[in-house]
XYZ file of C-alpha atoms in Angstrom:
477
model
C 5.442 -8.329 -23.874
C 4.733 -8.229 -20.151
C 4.650 -11.477 -18.183
C 3.315 -11.099 -14.614
C 3.917 -13.504 -11.819
C 2.411 -13.842 -8.319
C 4.052 -15.543 -5.372
C 1.134 -17.143 -3.576
C 0.510 -19.966 -1.145
C -2.656 -22.130 -1.053
C -3.515 -22.755 2.642
C -6.146 -24.458 4.711
C -5.879 -22.213 7.782
C -4.180 -18.960 8.889
C -2.627 -17.933 12.159
C -0.295 -15.126 13.149
C 2.864 -17.235 12.994
C 2.058 -18.761 9.587
C 1.296 -15.377 8.104
C 4.572 -13.887 9.335
C 6.491 -16.990 8.026
C 4.902 -16.770 4.579
C 5.642 -13.071 4.271
C 9.338 -13.616 5.192
C 9.503 -16.266 2.459
C 8.372 -13.728 -0.127
C 4.759 -14.745 -0.452
C 2.263 -11.913 -1.014
C -0.987 -13.831 -1.429
C -2.740 -16.526 0.595
C -5.477 -18.589 -1.119
C -8.122 -20.597 0.677
C -11.778 -21.307 0.557
C -14.336 -19.461 2.705
C -12.255 -16.857 4.540
C -13.641 -15.597 7.850
C -13.218 -12.025 8.907
C -10.854 -13.061 11.695
C -8.623 -15.033 9.284
C -8.554 -12.148 6.827
C -7.474 -9.743 9.598
C -4.589 -12.075 10.487
C -3.493 -12.196 6.831
C -3.536 -8.417 6.252
C -1.863 -7.820 9.618
C 1.014 -9.867 8.260
C 0.859 -7.790 5.025
C -0.555 -10.648 3.025
C -3.633 -10.457 0.794
C -6.401 -13.010 1.205
C -7.875 -14.557 -1.956
C -10.997 -16.765 -1.792
C -11.335 -19.850 -4.010
C -14.940 -20.745 -3.317
C -17.068 -17.598 -2.948
C -16.504 -13.818 -2.827
C -17.044 -12.955 0.859
C -16.362 -9.402 2.034
C -13.066 -10.224 3.854
C -11.271 -11.347 0.654
C -9.350 -8.962 -1.504
C -9.846 -11.074 -4.655
C -11.517 -14.322 -5.682
C -10.679 -17.260 -7.956
C -14.068 -18.615 -9.023
C -15.800 -21.019 -11.374
C -17.797 -19.250 -14.099
C -21.209 -19.284 -12.333
C -19.964 -17.947 -8.971
C -17.835 -15.341 -10.833
C -21.036 -14.055 -12.518
C -22.685 -13.879 -9.131
C -19.770 -11.909 -7.704
C -19.913 -9.417 -10.581
C -23.618 -8.911 -10.064
C -22.872 -8.286 -6.377
C -20.594 -5.354 -7.322
C -17.139 -6.961 -7.476
C -14.888 -5.273 -10.041
C -13.432 -7.467 -12.754
C -9.853 -6.735 -11.605
C -10.703 -8.571 -8.365
C -11.808 -11.699 -10.193
C -10.048 -14.732 -11.745
C -12.318 -17.104 -13.688
C -11.416 -20.801 -13.511
C -11.155 -22.531 -16.926
C -13.725 -25.221 -16.233
C -17.075 -26.300 -17.726
C -18.495 -25.603 -21.203
C -16.492 -23.128 -23.312
C -19.542 -20.971 -23.821
C -20.013 -20.601 -19.989
C -16.314 -19.542 -19.573
C -16.700 -17.053 -22.353
C -19.849 -15.606 -20.848
C -18.186 -15.267 -17.388
C -15.153 -13.512 -18.838
C -17.226 -11.233 -21.029
C -19.711 -10.186 -18.400
C -17.372 -9.932 -15.374
C -14.412 -8.277 -17.090
C -12.222 -10.629 -15.132
C -8.439 -9.952 -15.382
C -7.220 -13.541 -15.202
C -8.311 -16.911 -16.610
C -6.796 -19.712 -14.513
C -6.062 -22.944 -16.325
C -3.972 -26.029 -16.056
C -0.540 -26.475 -17.720
C -1.948 -28.932 -20.267
C -4.724 -26.439 -21.295
C -2.745 -23.217 -21.656
C -2.973 -23.083 -25.489
C -6.715 -23.781 -25.269
C -7.173 -21.001 -22.713
C -5.030 -18.619 -24.802
C -7.240 -19.221 -27.777
C -10.275 -18.416 -25.723
C -8.627 -15.295 -24.256
C -7.849 -13.995 -27.749
C -11.529 -13.427 -28.553
C -12.312 -9.825 -29.476
C -13.660 -7.873 -26.533
C -11.838 -9.859 -23.834
C -8.952 -8.356 -21.884
C -7.831 -11.327 -19.882
C -4.430 -12.907 -19.144
C -4.048 -16.690 -18.981
C -2.821 -17.649 -15.496
C -1.204 -20.928 -14.592
C 0.782 -22.624 -11.777
C 4.308 -23.611 -12.703
C 6.928 -25.367 -10.622
C 10.092 -24.940 -12.708
C 11.678 -22.547 -15.184
C 11.133 -25.108 -17.924
C 7.407 -25.335 -17.184
C 7.213 -21.448 -17.116
C 8.949 -21.118 -20.490
C 6.634 -23.678 -22.007
C 3.537 -22.056 -20.600
C 4.501 -18.616 -21.929
C 5.276 -20.075 -25.263
C 1.762 -21.616 -25.308
C 0.176 -18.266 -24.498
C 0.310 -17.777 -20.663
C 0.696 -14.239 -19.520
C 0.602 -14.742 -15.709
C 2.574 -17.260 -13.715
C 1.650 -18.551 -10.255
C 4.662 -19.465 -8.187
C 4.884 -21.467 -4.964
C 8.022 -21.345 -2.877
C 10.339 -19.768 -5.444
C 13.448 -18.106 -4.079
C 15.414 -15.202 -5.599
C 17.821 -17.360 -7.568
C 14.950 -19.213 -9.288
C 13.279 -15.918 -10.105
C 16.566 -14.689 -11.657
C 16.777 -17.772 -13.777
C 13.140 -17.296 -14.849
C 13.889 -13.642 -15.792
C 16.813 -14.599 -18.010
C 14.969 -17.580 -19.605
C 11.925 -15.373 -20.528
C 13.935 -12.567 -22.204
C 12.979 -10.476 -24.126
C 9.670 -10.642 -22.209
C 9.398 -8.155 -19.351
C 8.844 -10.090 -16.096
C 6.831 -8.165 -13.443
C 5.686 -9.221 -10.017
C 2.022 -8.521 -9.133
C 0.146 -8.884 -5.892
C -3.366 -10.329 -5.604
C -4.488 -7.594 -7.995
C -3.242 -6.782 -11.487
C -0.715 -3.944 -11.877
C -1.396 -0.410 -13.179
C -4.756 0.012 -11.514
C -5.951 3.504 -10.610
C -5.418 3.810 -6.842
C -8.840 5.305 -6.234
C -10.562 2.277 -7.800
C -8.763 0.016 -5.299
C -9.534 2.305 -2.386
C -13.258 2.247 -3.216
C -13.497 -1.551 -3.214
C -11.176 -2.585 -0.302
C -11.680 -1.932 3.396
C -9.053 0.163 5.181
C -6.923 -2.620 6.574
C -6.784 -4.551 3.307
C -6.084 -1.405 1.351
C -3.182 -0.572 3.724
C -1.757 -4.089 3.307
C -1.960 -3.680 -0.468
C -0.146 -0.338 -0.324
C 2.587 -1.873 1.828
C 3.232 -4.473 -0.865
C 3.255 -2.389 -4.053
C 4.856 0.639 -5.694
C 3.096 3.458 -7.520
C 2.433 1.195 -10.530
C 0.831 -1.510 -8.446
C 3.838 -3.839 -8.866
C 5.317 -5.645 -5.862
C 8.245 -3.754 -4.407
C 11.573 -5.527 -3.787
C 11.702 -7.199 -0.385
C 14.254 -5.126 1.446
C 14.338 -3.386 4.837
C 15.181 -0.114 3.072
C 12.641 2.562 2.325
C 12.941 6.346 1.643
C 13.681 8.110 4.933
C 15.144 5.094 6.711
C 18.689 5.408 8.025
C 19.905 2.539 5.847
C 22.012 2.483 2.688
C 19.912 1.759 -0.410
C 20.314 -1.861 -1.512
C 21.640 -0.914 -4.935
C 23.973 -3.428 -6.575
C 27.542 -2.071 -7.093
C 27.356 -2.237 -10.877
C 23.742 -1.300 -11.450
C 21.162 1.346 -10.517
C 18.154 -0.979 -10.200
C 17.569 -3.130 -7.141
C 14.604 -4.911 -8.763
C 16.071 -8.355 -8.323
C 18.117 -10.126 -5.592
C 19.692 -13.077 -7.437
C 23.414 -13.401 -7.865
C 23.366 -12.946 -11.640
C 21.716 -9.545 -11.161
C 23.510 -8.271 -8.081
C 27.057 -9.304 -9.032
C 27.040 -8.767 -12.742
C 27.747 -5.360 -14.345
C 25.026 -3.549 -16.256
C 25.065 -4.299 -19.968
C 27.566 -2.269 -21.964
C 24.803 -1.318 -24.441
C 21.701 -1.068 -22.116
C 19.335 -0.043 -24.926
C 19.678 -3.538 -26.335
C 18.043 -5.091 -23.320
C 15.565 -2.403 -22.377
C 12.838 -3.636 -24.622
C 11.639 -2.036 -27.876
C 9.177 0.383 -26.258
C 11.565 2.062 -23.834
C 14.499 1.764 -26.243
C 12.495 3.706 -28.911
C 11.764 6.559 -26.428
C 15.399 6.723 -25.377
C 16.736 6.668 -28.962
C 14.490 9.559 -29.845
C 15.763 11.391 -26.758
C 19.357 10.914 -27.945
C 18.214 12.381 -31.314
C 17.011 15.517 -29.523
C 13.263 14.621 -29.496
C 11.843 15.050 -25.952
C 9.520 12.361 -24.661
C 5.806 13.056 -24.774
C 3.676 13.030 -21.623
C 2.545 9.451 -22.251
C 6.175 8.398 -22.880
C 7.297 10.028 -19.633
C 4.645 8.132 -17.759
C 6.024 4.926 -19.303
C 9.572 5.865 -18.184
C 8.294 6.366 -14.614
C 7.084 2.735 -14.735
C 10.573 1.499 -15.598
C 12.244 -1.244 -13.642
C 15.172 -3.567 -13.962
C 17.175 -3.191 -17.163
C 15.014 -0.287 -18.129
C 16.283 1.769 -15.225
C 19.906 1.218 -16.206
C 19.074 2.135 -19.833
C 17.453 5.426 -18.826
C 20.424 6.305 -16.566
C 22.810 5.437 -19.422
C 21.010 7.792 -21.818
C 20.661 10.518 -19.220
C 24.418 10.399 -18.568
C 25.130 10.839 -22.266
C 22.745 13.763 -22.516
C 24.411 15.325 -19.509
C 27.837 14.883 -21.026
C 26.601 16.322 -24.295
C 25.058 19.323 -22.592
C 27.650 20.279 -19.890
C 30.537 17.977 -20.371
C 32.312 16.871 -17.197
C 31.976 20.206 -15.341
C 29.924 20.105 -12.066
C 28.718 23.361 -10.602
C 27.422 23.990 -7.060
C 26.179 26.759 -4.872
C 26.748 27.330 -1.189
C 23.327 27.778 0.242
C 21.593 28.107 3.663
C 18.072 26.950 4.061
C 16.203 29.144 6.527
C 12.882 27.771 7.743
C 11.427 30.778 9.595
C 8.552 28.845 11.253
C 7.352 25.295 11.773
C 3.799 26.496 12.604
C 1.310 25.843 9.839
C -2.453 25.812 9.573
C -2.511 23.444 6.588
C -3.034 19.694 7.140
C -0.751 17.780 4.783
C -0.857 14.116 5.736
C 2.794 13.521 4.859
C 4.361 16.430 6.779
C 6.702 15.667 9.706
C 7.883 19.269 9.888
C 4.923 21.478 10.882
C 3.776 22.045 14.412
C 0.396 23.201 15.635
C -0.268 25.631 18.457
C 1.356 24.519 21.741
C -2.062 23.937 23.287
C -2.694 21.127 20.795
C 0.513 19.277 21.812
C 1.343 18.482 18.192
C 4.819 17.139 17.770
C 6.671 19.317 20.214
C 7.680 22.973 20.472
C 6.643 25.463 17.781
C 8.876 28.409 16.760
C 8.623 31.592 14.758
C 11.625 33.742 13.686
C 11.208 37.445 13.336
C 12.796 39.402 10.435
C 15.957 40.471 12.372
C 16.694 36.843 13.227
C 16.218 35.700 9.659
C 18.539 38.461 8.489
C 21.112 37.506 11.097
C 21.085 33.887 9.850
C 21.535 35.129 6.293
C 24.504 37.201 7.415
C 26.024 34.225 9.217
C 25.647 32.225 6.003
C 27.292 34.972 3.923
C 30.257 35.059 6.312
C 30.708 31.312 5.854
C 30.772 31.565 2.056
C 27.089 31.252 1.079
C 25.868 33.201 -1.880
C 22.265 32.040 -1.705
C 19.595 31.613 1.011
C 16.502 29.476 0.548
C 13.474 30.816 2.386
C 10.473 28.672 3.095
C 8.478 27.502 6.086
C 5.012 26.724 7.431
C 2.139 28.994 6.751
C 1.760 30.783 10.087
C -1.874 31.819 10.727
C -0.699 35.439 11.271
C 1.371 35.742 8.055
C 0.413 38.244 5.429
C 2.085 39.298 2.234
C 3.909 42.011 4.126
C 5.889 39.457 6.125
C 7.348 37.842 2.963
C 8.222 41.208 1.390
C 9.723 42.367 4.670
C 12.017 39.345 4.863
C 13.342 39.969 1.361
C 13.839 43.662 1.976
C 15.604 43.024 5.279
C 18.102 40.582 3.744
C 18.789 42.768 0.692
C 19.366 45.811 2.901
C 22.230 44.057 4.625
C 23.341 41.703 1.857
C 22.650 43.182 -1.579
C 24.610 40.492 -3.402
C 22.900 37.547 -1.710
C 20.633 35.583 -4.039
C 17.226 34.889 -2.465
C 15.575 31.668 -3.521
C 12.343 31.957 -1.681
C 8.654 31.255 -1.089
C 6.730 28.304 -2.451
C 3.714 28.846 -4.756
C 1.558 28.172 -1.678
C 3.260 31.081 0.154
C 3.003 33.349 -2.847
C -0.708 32.552 -3.244
C -1.321 33.088 0.436
C 0.707 36.321 0.388
C -1.250 37.711 -2.518
C -4.597 36.711 -0.969
C -3.802 38.322 2.443
C -2.562 41.471 0.653
C -5.694 41.816 -1.438
C -3.806 41.902 -4.708
C -3.386 39.660 -7.755
C -0.662 36.951 -7.860
C 1.050 39.006 -10.578
C 1.101 42.180 -8.533
C 2.399 40.323 -5.468
C 5.173 38.674 -7.459
C 6.133 42.050 -8.929
C 6.336 43.411 -5.357
C 8.587 40.522 -4.307
C 10.773 40.917 -7.373
C 11.190 44.626 -6.745
C 12.153 43.839 -3.160
C 14.923 41.536 -4.401
C 13.512 38.052 -4.786
C 15.673 36.112 -7.221
C 13.899 32.793 -7.839
C 11.194 30.481 -6.465
C 11.535 26.978 -5.028
C 9.056 24.509 -6.595
C 7.876 22.908 -3.386
C 4.160 22.692 -2.487
C 3.870 20.804 -5.787
C 4.087 17.275 -4.240
C 2.084 15.651 -7.069
C 0.306 17.925 -9.530
C -2.800 15.761 -9.810
C -5.850 16.929 -7.949
C -7.285 13.483 -7.316
C -4.053 12.643 -5.502
C -3.936 15.997 -3.789
C -7.448 15.524 -2.366
C -5.978 12.754 -0.203
C -2.388 13.980 0.197
C -2.934 17.656 1.060
C -6.676 18.362 0.889
C -6.634 22.048 1.888
C -3.561 23.057 -0.095
C -3.588 24.961 -3.364
C -4.586 22.902 -6.380
C -2.688 22.176 -9.549
C -4.092 25.188 -11.397
C -3.190 27.591 -8.576
C 0.386 26.193 -8.315
C 0.719 26.563 -12.057
C -0.729 30.064 -12.081
C 1.982 31.174 -9.684
C 4.795 29.534 -11.585
C 3.739 30.560 -15.076
C 3.250 34.124 -13.894
C 6.673 34.133 -12.204
C 8.286 32.894 -15.459
C 6.549 35.651 -17.387
C 8.054 38.155 -15.000
C 11.549 36.786 -15.401
C 11.678 34.919 -12.074
C 13.254 31.488 -12.539
C 12.021 28.547 -10.522
C 12.575 24.874 -9.657
C 9.952 22.124 -9.514
C 9.708 19.142 -7.281
C 7.995 15.740 -7.316
C 7.459 13.754 -4.136
C 7.968 9.999 -4.220
C 6.699 7.491 -1.692
C 3.364 9.185 -0.971
C 0.081 7.400 -0.170
């Protein structure tokens, strides 16, 4: 069972200093009545999310409301995942508010958790009982009575570690002002740009709050991974200093353990199960790594192979507009990120020869999509390298480049791949995939090839005997 918790702070006023202080303490949410637009801007500038406790004004990200105001907020267009209904007034009024708003949380007092849990168990309701707790003992009692969401004030990492251990085998997950596992586009449609950015800065791809560390992908810092574990989900001494369990499947939880046990029996995970594994955290990460290591040993033993490779990026000029790219340059007249370059075929061949002389047996060829490129350029590069280095393996051209090469040559993808194969292409890199979901791609790389086009290139390449890699990009949006 999942138990969520939120580290929030009720406040009466907000200023720049108090917002920064609360964020350093680990708080993610500030609660107060009647937020002004100025106060909300101060909160989100400090990467905190404002929650209103009296009415649902536009500046707030979410609201905690009595039944009648919650119904008004729902009629005004607020999604249920932005609403918490307060457990107050006649039972029938609370039930109506929950049923008609689709609120995610029902906030109650510690003495009324069991009563709220009984109410939340009504068919048709999908609501978690939410309650403030001030100690591990109170939290355990609340969960035993039916609470599924814990509200924490001023808890440090050691207290959270004690709570995690006390609630086993429940899975303890930190949320922000919003529930986890929301579709990102739903959040984008309801929040303004500044609040949406603050939300993204708090959470990972599942909508769970990320560990509070200075490290992030791309930063010149060592990952904060404990010496005996692979997961940095927690910061308490018991987690950081202790070794991972000798039998990680025993603490991974029944859902993940079942997937991993089937994997050990040779049954690959389904798509839904793979999505669940991508949501893993804490003990689950160590369990997945433990199983993966055994599958590796079973498949290849202790032998590690490698290839000496040179990556040749023949141009950093590109007419596509991928929001994440720090590589491509526009025309010099646009002053986009410095000096553009374009290698001709002789220079590419010379770099391949230099790599061969230094022991490389493979070159990887990929670059920006230069506005003057046609399919002839790509074929010419392969032919040039093979003419001088017939034994060099060429791992080249993303599906985007293949698609563009076929299009500019006026031939099918199959015919262009055949031409590349005959010229000497050995395999394809799987970049330009990023995330093969077109709703994501519409924000991430709006003018790039879509999932079906990427797949058409790769499936055709495989049919023609060209092997390929595939990539997935983490940390986007």
